[in-house]
Coordinates of N, CA and C in Angstrom, one line a residue:
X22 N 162.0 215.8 139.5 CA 161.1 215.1 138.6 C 159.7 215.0 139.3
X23 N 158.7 215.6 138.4 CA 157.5 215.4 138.7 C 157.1 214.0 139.3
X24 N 156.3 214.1 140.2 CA 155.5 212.3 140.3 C 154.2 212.3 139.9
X25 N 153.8 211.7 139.2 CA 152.5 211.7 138.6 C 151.4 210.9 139.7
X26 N 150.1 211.0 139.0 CA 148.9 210.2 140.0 C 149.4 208.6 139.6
X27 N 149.1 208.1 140.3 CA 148.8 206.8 140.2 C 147.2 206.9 138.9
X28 N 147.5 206.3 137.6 CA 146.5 206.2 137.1 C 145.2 205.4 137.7
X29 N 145.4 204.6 138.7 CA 143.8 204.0 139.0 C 142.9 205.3 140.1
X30 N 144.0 206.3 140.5 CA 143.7 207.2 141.2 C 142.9 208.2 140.2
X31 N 143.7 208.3 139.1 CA 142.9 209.7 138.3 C 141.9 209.4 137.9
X32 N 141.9 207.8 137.4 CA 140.6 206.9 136.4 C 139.2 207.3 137.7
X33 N 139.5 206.7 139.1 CA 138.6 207.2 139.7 C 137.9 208.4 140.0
X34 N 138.8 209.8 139.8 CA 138.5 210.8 139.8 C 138.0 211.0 138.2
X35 N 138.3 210.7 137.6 CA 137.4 210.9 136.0 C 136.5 210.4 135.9
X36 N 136.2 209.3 136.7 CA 134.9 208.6 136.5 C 133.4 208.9 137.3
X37 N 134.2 209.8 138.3 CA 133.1 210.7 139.0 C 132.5 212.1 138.5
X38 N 133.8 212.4 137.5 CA 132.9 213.4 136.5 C 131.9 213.1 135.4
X39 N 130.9 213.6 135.9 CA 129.8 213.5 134.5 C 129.8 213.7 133.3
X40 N 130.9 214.6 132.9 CA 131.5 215.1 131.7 C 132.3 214.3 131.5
X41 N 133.5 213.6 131.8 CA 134.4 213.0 131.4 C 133.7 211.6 131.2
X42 N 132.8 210.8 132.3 CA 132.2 209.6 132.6 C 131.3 209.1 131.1
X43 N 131.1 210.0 130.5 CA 129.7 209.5 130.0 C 131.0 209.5 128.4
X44 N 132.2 209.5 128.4 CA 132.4 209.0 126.6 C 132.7 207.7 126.6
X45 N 132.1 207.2 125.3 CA 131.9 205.8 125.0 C 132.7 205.6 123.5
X46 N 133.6 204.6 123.4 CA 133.8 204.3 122.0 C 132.0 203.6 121.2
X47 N 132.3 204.3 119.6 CA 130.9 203.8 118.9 C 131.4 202.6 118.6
X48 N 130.6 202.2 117.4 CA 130.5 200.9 116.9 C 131.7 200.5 116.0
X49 N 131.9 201.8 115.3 CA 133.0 202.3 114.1 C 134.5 202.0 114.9
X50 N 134.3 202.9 116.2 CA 136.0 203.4 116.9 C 136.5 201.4 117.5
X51 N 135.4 201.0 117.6 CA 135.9 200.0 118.6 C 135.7 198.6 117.5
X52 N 135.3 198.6 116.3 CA 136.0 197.7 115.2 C 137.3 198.6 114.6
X53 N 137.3 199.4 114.7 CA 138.4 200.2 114.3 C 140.1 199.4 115.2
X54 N 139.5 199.4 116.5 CA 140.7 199.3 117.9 C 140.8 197.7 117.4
X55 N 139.4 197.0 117.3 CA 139.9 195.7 117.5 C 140.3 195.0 116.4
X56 N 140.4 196.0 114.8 CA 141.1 195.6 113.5 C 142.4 195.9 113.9
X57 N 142.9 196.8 114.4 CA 144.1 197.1 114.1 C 144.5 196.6 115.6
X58 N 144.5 196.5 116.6 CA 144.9 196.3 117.3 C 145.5 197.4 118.2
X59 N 145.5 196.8 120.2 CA 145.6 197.9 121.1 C 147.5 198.5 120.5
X60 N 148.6 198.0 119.9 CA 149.6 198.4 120.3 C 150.0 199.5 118.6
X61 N 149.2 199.1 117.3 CA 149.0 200.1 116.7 C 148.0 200.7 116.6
X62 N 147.0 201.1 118.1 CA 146.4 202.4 118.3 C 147.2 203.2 118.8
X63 N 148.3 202.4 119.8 CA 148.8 203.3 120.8 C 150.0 203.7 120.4
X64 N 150.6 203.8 118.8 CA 151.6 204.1 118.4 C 150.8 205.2 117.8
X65 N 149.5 205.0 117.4 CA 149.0 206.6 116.6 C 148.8 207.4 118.3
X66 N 148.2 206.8 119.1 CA 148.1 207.8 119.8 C 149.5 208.6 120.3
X67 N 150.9 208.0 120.4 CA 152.2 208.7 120.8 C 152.4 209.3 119.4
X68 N 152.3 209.3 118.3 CA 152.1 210.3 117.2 C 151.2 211.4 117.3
X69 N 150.0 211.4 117.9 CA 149.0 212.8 118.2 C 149.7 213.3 119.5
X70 N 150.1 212.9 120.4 CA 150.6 213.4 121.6 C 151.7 214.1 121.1
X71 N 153.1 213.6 120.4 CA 153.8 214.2 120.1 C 153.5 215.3 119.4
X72 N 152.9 215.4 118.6 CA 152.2 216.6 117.5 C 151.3 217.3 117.9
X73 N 150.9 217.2 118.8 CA 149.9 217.7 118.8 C 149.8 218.3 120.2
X74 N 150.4 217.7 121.3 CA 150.5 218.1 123.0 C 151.7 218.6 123.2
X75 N 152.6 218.2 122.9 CA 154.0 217.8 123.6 C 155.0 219.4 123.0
X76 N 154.4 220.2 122.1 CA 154.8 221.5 122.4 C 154.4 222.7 123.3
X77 N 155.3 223.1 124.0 CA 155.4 223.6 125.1 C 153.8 224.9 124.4
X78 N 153.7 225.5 123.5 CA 152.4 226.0 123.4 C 151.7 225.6 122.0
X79 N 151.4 224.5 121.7 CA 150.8 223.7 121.1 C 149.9 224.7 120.3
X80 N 149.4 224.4 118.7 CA 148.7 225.2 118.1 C 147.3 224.8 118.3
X81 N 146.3 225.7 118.3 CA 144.9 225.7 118.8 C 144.9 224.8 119.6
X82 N 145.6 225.1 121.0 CA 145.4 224.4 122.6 C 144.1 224.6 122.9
X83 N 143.7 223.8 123.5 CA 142.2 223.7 123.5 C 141.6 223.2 122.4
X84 N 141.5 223.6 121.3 CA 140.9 222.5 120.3 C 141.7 221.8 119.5
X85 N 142.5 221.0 119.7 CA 143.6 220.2 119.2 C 143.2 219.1 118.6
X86 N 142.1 218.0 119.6 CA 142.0 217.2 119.7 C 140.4 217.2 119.1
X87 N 139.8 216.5 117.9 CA 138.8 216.2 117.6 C 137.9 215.4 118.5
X88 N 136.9 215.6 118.1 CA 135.6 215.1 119.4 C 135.4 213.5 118.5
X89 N 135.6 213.0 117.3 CA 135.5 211.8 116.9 C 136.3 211.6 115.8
X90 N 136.5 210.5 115.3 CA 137.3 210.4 114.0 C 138.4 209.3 114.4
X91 N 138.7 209.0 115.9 CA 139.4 207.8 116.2 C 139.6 207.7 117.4
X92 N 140.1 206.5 118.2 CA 139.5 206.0 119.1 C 140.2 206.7 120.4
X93 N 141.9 207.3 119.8 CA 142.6 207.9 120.9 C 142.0 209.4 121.3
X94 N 141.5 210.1 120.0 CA 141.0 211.1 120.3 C 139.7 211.2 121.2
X95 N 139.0 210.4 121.2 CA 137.4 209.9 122.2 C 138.1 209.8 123.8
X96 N 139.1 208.6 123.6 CA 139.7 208.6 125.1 C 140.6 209.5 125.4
X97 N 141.2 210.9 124.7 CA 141.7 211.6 125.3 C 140.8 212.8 126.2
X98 N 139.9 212.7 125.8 CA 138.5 213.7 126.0 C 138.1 213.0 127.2
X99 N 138.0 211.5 127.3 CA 137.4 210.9 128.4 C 138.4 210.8 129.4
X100 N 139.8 211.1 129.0 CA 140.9 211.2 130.0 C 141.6 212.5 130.8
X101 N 140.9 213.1 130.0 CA 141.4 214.9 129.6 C 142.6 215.5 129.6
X102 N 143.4 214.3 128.3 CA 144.1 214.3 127.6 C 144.2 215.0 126.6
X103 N 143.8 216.0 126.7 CA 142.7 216.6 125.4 C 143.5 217.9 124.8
X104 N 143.8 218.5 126.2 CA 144.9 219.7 125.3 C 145.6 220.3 127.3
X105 N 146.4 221.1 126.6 CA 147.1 221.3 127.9 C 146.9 221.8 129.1
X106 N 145.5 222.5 128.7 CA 144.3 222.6 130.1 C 144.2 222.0 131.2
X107 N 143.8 220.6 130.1 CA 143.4 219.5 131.1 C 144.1 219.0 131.2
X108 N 145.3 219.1 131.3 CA 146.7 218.1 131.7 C 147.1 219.0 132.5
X109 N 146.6 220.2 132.8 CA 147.3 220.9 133.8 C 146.2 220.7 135.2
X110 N 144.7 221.0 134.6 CA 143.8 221.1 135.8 C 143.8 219.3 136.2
X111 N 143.7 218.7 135.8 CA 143.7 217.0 136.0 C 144.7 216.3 135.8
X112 N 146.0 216.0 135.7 CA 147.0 215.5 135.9 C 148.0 216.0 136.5
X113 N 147.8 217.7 137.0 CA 149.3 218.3 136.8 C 150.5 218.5 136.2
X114 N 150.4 218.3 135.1 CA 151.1 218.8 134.0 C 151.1 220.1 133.3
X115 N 152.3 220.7 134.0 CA 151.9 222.8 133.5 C 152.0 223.0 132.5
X116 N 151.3 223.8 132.0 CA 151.2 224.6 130.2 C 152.9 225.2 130.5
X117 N 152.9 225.9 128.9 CA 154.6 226.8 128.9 C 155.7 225.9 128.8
X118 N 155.1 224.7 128.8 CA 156.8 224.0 128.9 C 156.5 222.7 128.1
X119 N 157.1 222.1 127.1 CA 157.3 221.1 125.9 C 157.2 219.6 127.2
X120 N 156.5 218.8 126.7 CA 156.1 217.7 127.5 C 157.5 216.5 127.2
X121 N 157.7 216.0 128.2 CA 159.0 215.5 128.5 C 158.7 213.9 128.2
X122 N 159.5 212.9 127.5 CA 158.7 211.7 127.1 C 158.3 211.1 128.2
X123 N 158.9 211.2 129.4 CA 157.9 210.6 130.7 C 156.6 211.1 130.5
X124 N 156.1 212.4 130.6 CA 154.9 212.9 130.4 C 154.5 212.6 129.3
X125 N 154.9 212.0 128.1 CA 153.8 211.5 126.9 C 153.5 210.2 127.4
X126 N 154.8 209.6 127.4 CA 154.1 208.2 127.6 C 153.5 207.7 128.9
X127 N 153.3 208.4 130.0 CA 152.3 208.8 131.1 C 151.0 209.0 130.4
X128 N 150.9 210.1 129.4 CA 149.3 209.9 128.8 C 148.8 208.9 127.6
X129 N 150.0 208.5 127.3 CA 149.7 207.3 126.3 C 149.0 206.3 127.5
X130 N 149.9 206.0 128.5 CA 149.2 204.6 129.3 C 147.8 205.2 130.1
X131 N 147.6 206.3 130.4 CA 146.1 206.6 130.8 C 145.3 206.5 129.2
X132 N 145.6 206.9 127.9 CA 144.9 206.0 127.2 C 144.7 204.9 127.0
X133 N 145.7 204.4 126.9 CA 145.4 202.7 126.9 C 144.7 202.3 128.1
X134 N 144.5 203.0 129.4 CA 143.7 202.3 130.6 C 142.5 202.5 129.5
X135 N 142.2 203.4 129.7 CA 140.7 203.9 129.3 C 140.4 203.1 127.9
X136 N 141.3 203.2 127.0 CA 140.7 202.2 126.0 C 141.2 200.5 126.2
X137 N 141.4 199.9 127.5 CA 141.3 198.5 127.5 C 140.4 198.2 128.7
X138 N 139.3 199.1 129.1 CA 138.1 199.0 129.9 C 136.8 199.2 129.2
X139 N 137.2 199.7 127.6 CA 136.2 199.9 126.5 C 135.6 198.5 126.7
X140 N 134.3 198.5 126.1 CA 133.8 197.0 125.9 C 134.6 196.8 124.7
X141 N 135.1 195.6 124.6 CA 135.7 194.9 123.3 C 135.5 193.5 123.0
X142 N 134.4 193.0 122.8 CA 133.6 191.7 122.2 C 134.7 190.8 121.5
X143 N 135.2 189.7 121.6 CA 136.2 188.8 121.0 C 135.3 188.7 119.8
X144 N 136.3 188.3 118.9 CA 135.8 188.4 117.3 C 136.3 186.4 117.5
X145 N 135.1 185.9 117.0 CA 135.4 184.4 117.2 C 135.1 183.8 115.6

């Protein structure tokens, strides 16, 4: 069995990338997160992972994942969660082979890091 990074290890190594560092939830994605709440984001986000990653050659790998339109999709880009590339070059997770639910729910919780470091303003 694989051993994965320690997520505060990768978060650091992502946040030294310029490319990865600089995505931001908008105004939209993060009343979006804090209507619905972190545990039904993170049930759509293990619904996009399964559909969308978690086939061993996933359809249009590489552009799977939209650049906006919701808040898992933004932090998969900022996590490079994004399609099986980047789960191979930054996580180690190899293309060719259907992702095993340890490895989904491994990138569900590096989403959830990244989207519970978002700013999220208490609604009072």
């Amino acid at each position: 069995m694989q051993q994965y990074q320690n997520l505060e290890d990768i978060w650091s190594r992502l946040q030294q990338s310029a490319f990865r560092s600089k995505f931001r939830l908008n105004q939209e994605d993060l009343a979006y997160l804090r209507s619905k709440g972190m545990p039904v984001i993170l049930s759509h986000a293990r619904d996009f992972i399964s559909g969308r990653l978690a086939p061993a050659l996933p359809a249009k790998d590489g552009k799977q994942t939209p650049w906006r339109g919701h808040p898992v999709f933004v932090a998969q880009h900022a996590t490079a969660t994004c399609c099986r590339g980047c789960l191979e070059k930054w996580h180690g997770i190899a293309k060719g082979q259907p992702l095993t639910d340890v490895q989904q729910e491994y990138i569900v919780q590096m989403i959830a890091l990244w989207l519970s470091r978002q700013e999220m303003p208490r609604v009072l």
